[in-house]
C-alpha positions as a Markdown table, in Angstrom:
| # | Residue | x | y | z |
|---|---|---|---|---|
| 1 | Unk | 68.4 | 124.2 | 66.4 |
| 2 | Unk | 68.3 | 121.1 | 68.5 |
| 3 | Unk | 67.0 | 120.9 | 72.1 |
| 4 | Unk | 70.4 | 120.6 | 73.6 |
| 5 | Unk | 69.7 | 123.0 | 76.4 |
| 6 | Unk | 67.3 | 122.7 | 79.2 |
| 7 | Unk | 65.8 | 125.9 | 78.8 |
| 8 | Unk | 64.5 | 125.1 | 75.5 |
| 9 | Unk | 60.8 | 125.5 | 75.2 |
| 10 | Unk | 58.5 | 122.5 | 74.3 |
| 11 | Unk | 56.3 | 122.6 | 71.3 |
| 12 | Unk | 53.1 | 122.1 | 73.9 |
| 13 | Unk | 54.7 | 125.5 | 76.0 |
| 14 | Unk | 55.4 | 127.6 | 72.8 |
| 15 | Unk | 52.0 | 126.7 | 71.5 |
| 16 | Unk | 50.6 | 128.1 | 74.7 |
| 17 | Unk | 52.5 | 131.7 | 74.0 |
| 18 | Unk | 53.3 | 131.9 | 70.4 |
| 19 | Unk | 50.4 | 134.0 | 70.0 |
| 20 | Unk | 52.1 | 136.8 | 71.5 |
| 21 | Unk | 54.7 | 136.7 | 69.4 |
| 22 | Unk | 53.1 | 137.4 | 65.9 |
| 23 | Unk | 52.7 | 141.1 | 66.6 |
| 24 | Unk | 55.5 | 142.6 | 64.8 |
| 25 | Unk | 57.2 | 145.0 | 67.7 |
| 26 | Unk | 59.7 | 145.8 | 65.3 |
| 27 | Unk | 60.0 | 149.5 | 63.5 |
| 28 | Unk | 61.0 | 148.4 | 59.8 |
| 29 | Unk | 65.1 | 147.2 | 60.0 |
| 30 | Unk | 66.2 | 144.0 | 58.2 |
| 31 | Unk | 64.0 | 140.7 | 57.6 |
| 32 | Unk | 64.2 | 138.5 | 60.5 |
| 33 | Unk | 67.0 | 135.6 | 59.6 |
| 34 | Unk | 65.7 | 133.6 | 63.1 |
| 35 | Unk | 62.2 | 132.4 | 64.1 |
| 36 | Unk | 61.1 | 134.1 | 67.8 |
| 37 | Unk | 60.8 | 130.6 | 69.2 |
| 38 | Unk | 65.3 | 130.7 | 69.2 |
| 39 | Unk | 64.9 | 134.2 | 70.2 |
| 40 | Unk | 63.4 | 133.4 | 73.0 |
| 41 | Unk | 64.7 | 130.4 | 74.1 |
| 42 | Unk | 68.2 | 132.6 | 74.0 |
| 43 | Unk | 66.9 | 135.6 | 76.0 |
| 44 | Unk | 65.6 | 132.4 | 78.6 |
| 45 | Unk | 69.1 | 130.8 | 78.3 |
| 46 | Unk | 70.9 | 134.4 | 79.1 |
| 47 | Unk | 68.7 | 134.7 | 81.9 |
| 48 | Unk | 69.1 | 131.1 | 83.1 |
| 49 | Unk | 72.6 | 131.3 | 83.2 |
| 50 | Unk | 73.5 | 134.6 | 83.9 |
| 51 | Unk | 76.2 | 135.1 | 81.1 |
| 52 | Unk | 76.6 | 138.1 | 79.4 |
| 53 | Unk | 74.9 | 138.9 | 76.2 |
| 54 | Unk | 77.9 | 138.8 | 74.1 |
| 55 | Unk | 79.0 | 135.4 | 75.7 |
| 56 | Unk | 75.8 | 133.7 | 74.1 |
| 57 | Unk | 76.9 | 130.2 | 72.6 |
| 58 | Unk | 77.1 | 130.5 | 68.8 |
| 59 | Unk | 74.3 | 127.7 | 67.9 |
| 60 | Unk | 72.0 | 130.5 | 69.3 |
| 61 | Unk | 71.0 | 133.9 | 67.0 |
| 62 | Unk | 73.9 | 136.8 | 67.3 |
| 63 | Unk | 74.0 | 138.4 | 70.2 |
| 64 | Unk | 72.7 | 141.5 | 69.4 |
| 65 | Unk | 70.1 | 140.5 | 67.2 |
| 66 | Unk | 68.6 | 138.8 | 71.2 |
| 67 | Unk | 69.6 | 141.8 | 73.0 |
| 68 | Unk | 67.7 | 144.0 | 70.4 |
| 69 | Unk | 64.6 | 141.3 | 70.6 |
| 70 | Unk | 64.7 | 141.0 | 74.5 |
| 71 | Unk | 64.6 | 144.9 | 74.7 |
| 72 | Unk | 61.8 | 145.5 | 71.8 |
| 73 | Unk | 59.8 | 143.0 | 74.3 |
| 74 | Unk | 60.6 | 144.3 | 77.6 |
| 75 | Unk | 59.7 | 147.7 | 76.4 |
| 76 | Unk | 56.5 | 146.3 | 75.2 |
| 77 | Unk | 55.5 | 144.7 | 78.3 |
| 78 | Unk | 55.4 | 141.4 | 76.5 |
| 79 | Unk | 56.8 | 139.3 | 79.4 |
| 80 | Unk | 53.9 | 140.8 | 82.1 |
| 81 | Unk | 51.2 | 140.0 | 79.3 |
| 82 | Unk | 52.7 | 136.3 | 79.0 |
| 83 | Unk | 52.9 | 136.1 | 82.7 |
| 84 | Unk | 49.1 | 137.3 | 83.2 |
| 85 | Unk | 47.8 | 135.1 | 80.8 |
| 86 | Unk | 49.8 | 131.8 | 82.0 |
| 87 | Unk | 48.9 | 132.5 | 85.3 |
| 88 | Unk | 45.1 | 132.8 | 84.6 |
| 89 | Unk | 45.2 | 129.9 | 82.8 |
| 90 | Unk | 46.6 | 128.0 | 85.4 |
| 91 | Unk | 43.8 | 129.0 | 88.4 |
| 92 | Unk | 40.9 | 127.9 | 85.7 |
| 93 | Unk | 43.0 | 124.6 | 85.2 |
| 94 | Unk | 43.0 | 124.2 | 89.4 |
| 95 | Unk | 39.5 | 125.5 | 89.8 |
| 96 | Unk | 39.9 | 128.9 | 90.9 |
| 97 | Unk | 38.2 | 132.3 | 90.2 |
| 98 | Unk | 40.8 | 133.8 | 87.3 |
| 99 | Unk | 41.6 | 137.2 | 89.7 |
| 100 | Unk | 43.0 | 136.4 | 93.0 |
| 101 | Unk | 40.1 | 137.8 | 95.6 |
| 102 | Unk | 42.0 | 138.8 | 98.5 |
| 103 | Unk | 46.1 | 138.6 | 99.5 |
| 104 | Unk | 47.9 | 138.2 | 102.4 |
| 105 | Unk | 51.1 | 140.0 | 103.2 |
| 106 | Unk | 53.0 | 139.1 | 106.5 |
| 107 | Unk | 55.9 | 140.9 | 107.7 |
| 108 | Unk | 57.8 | 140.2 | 111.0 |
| 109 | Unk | 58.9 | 143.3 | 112.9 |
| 110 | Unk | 61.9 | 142.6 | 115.3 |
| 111 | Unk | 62.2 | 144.7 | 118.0 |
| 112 | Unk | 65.9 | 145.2 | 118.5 |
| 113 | Unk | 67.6 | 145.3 | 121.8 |
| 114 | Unk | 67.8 | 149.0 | 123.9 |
| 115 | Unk | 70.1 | 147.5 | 126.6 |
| 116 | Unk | 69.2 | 151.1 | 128.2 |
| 117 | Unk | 70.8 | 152.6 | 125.6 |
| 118 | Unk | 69.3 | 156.3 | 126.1 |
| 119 | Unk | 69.7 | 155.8 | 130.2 |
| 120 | Unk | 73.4 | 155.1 | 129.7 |
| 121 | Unk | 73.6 | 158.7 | 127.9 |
| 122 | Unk | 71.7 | 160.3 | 130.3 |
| 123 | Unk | 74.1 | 159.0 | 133.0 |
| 124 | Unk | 76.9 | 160.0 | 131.1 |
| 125 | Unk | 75.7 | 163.7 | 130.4 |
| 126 | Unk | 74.7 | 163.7 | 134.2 |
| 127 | Unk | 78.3 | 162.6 | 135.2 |
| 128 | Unk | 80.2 | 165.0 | 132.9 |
| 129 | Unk | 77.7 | 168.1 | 133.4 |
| 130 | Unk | 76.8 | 168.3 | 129.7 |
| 131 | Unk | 74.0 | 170.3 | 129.5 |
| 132 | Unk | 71.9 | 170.2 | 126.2 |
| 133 | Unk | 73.2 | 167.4 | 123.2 |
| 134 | Unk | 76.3 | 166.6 | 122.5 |
């Protein structure tokens, strides 16, 4: 398969992940026809795009033969494993501890607008004798 999409991996970023890919996820079924590199780089161009599984150009694997790969590693946690391990590798590169030592989360609460909302029904019970709620 040529490198006609974008999404296609390199041979330096496959080399950085292939490793997870030799465990064999599978539970016995046919031979695999395609190598996990075009499996991959399909699930990626599915995701990329956002076209439907069964819309998957034909230069990539079968449809279903992805789908049943993208599931077998999902279910596996393959995708988190790749993730940690990238991302490790990339705070030694920059010179950082590999575990991230503290995080910040900022939220922004907006304090919405009363406009006397509760005195105006006040006022109104008062006006129309309603005792109690409504």
């Amino acid at each position: 398969m040529s490198n006609a999409y974008p999404n296609h991996l390199s041979d330096r970023e496959w080399e950085a992940i292939k490793i997870y890919f030799e465990v064999d996820y599978s539970k016995g079924g046919r031979p695999i026809k395609h190598t996990k590199r075009e499996l991959l780089e399909a699930i990626f161009y599915v995701l990329r795009t956002g076209c439907q599984w069964h819309y998957l150009p034909k230069d990539f694997p079968h449809w279903k033969t992805v789908y049943t790969y993208f599931k077998k590693w999902k279910d596996a946690h393959l995708f988190e494993k790749i993730n940690h391990h990238l991302r490790k590798k990339l705070r030694v590169i920059i010179g950082r501890n590999l575990d991230p030592s503290a995080a910040i989360v900022d939220s922004q609460s907006v304090k919405t607008v009363e406009r006397g909302g509760s005195q105006v029904m006040m006022e109104l019970k008062r006006l129309r004798g309603v005792k109690g709620t409504l």
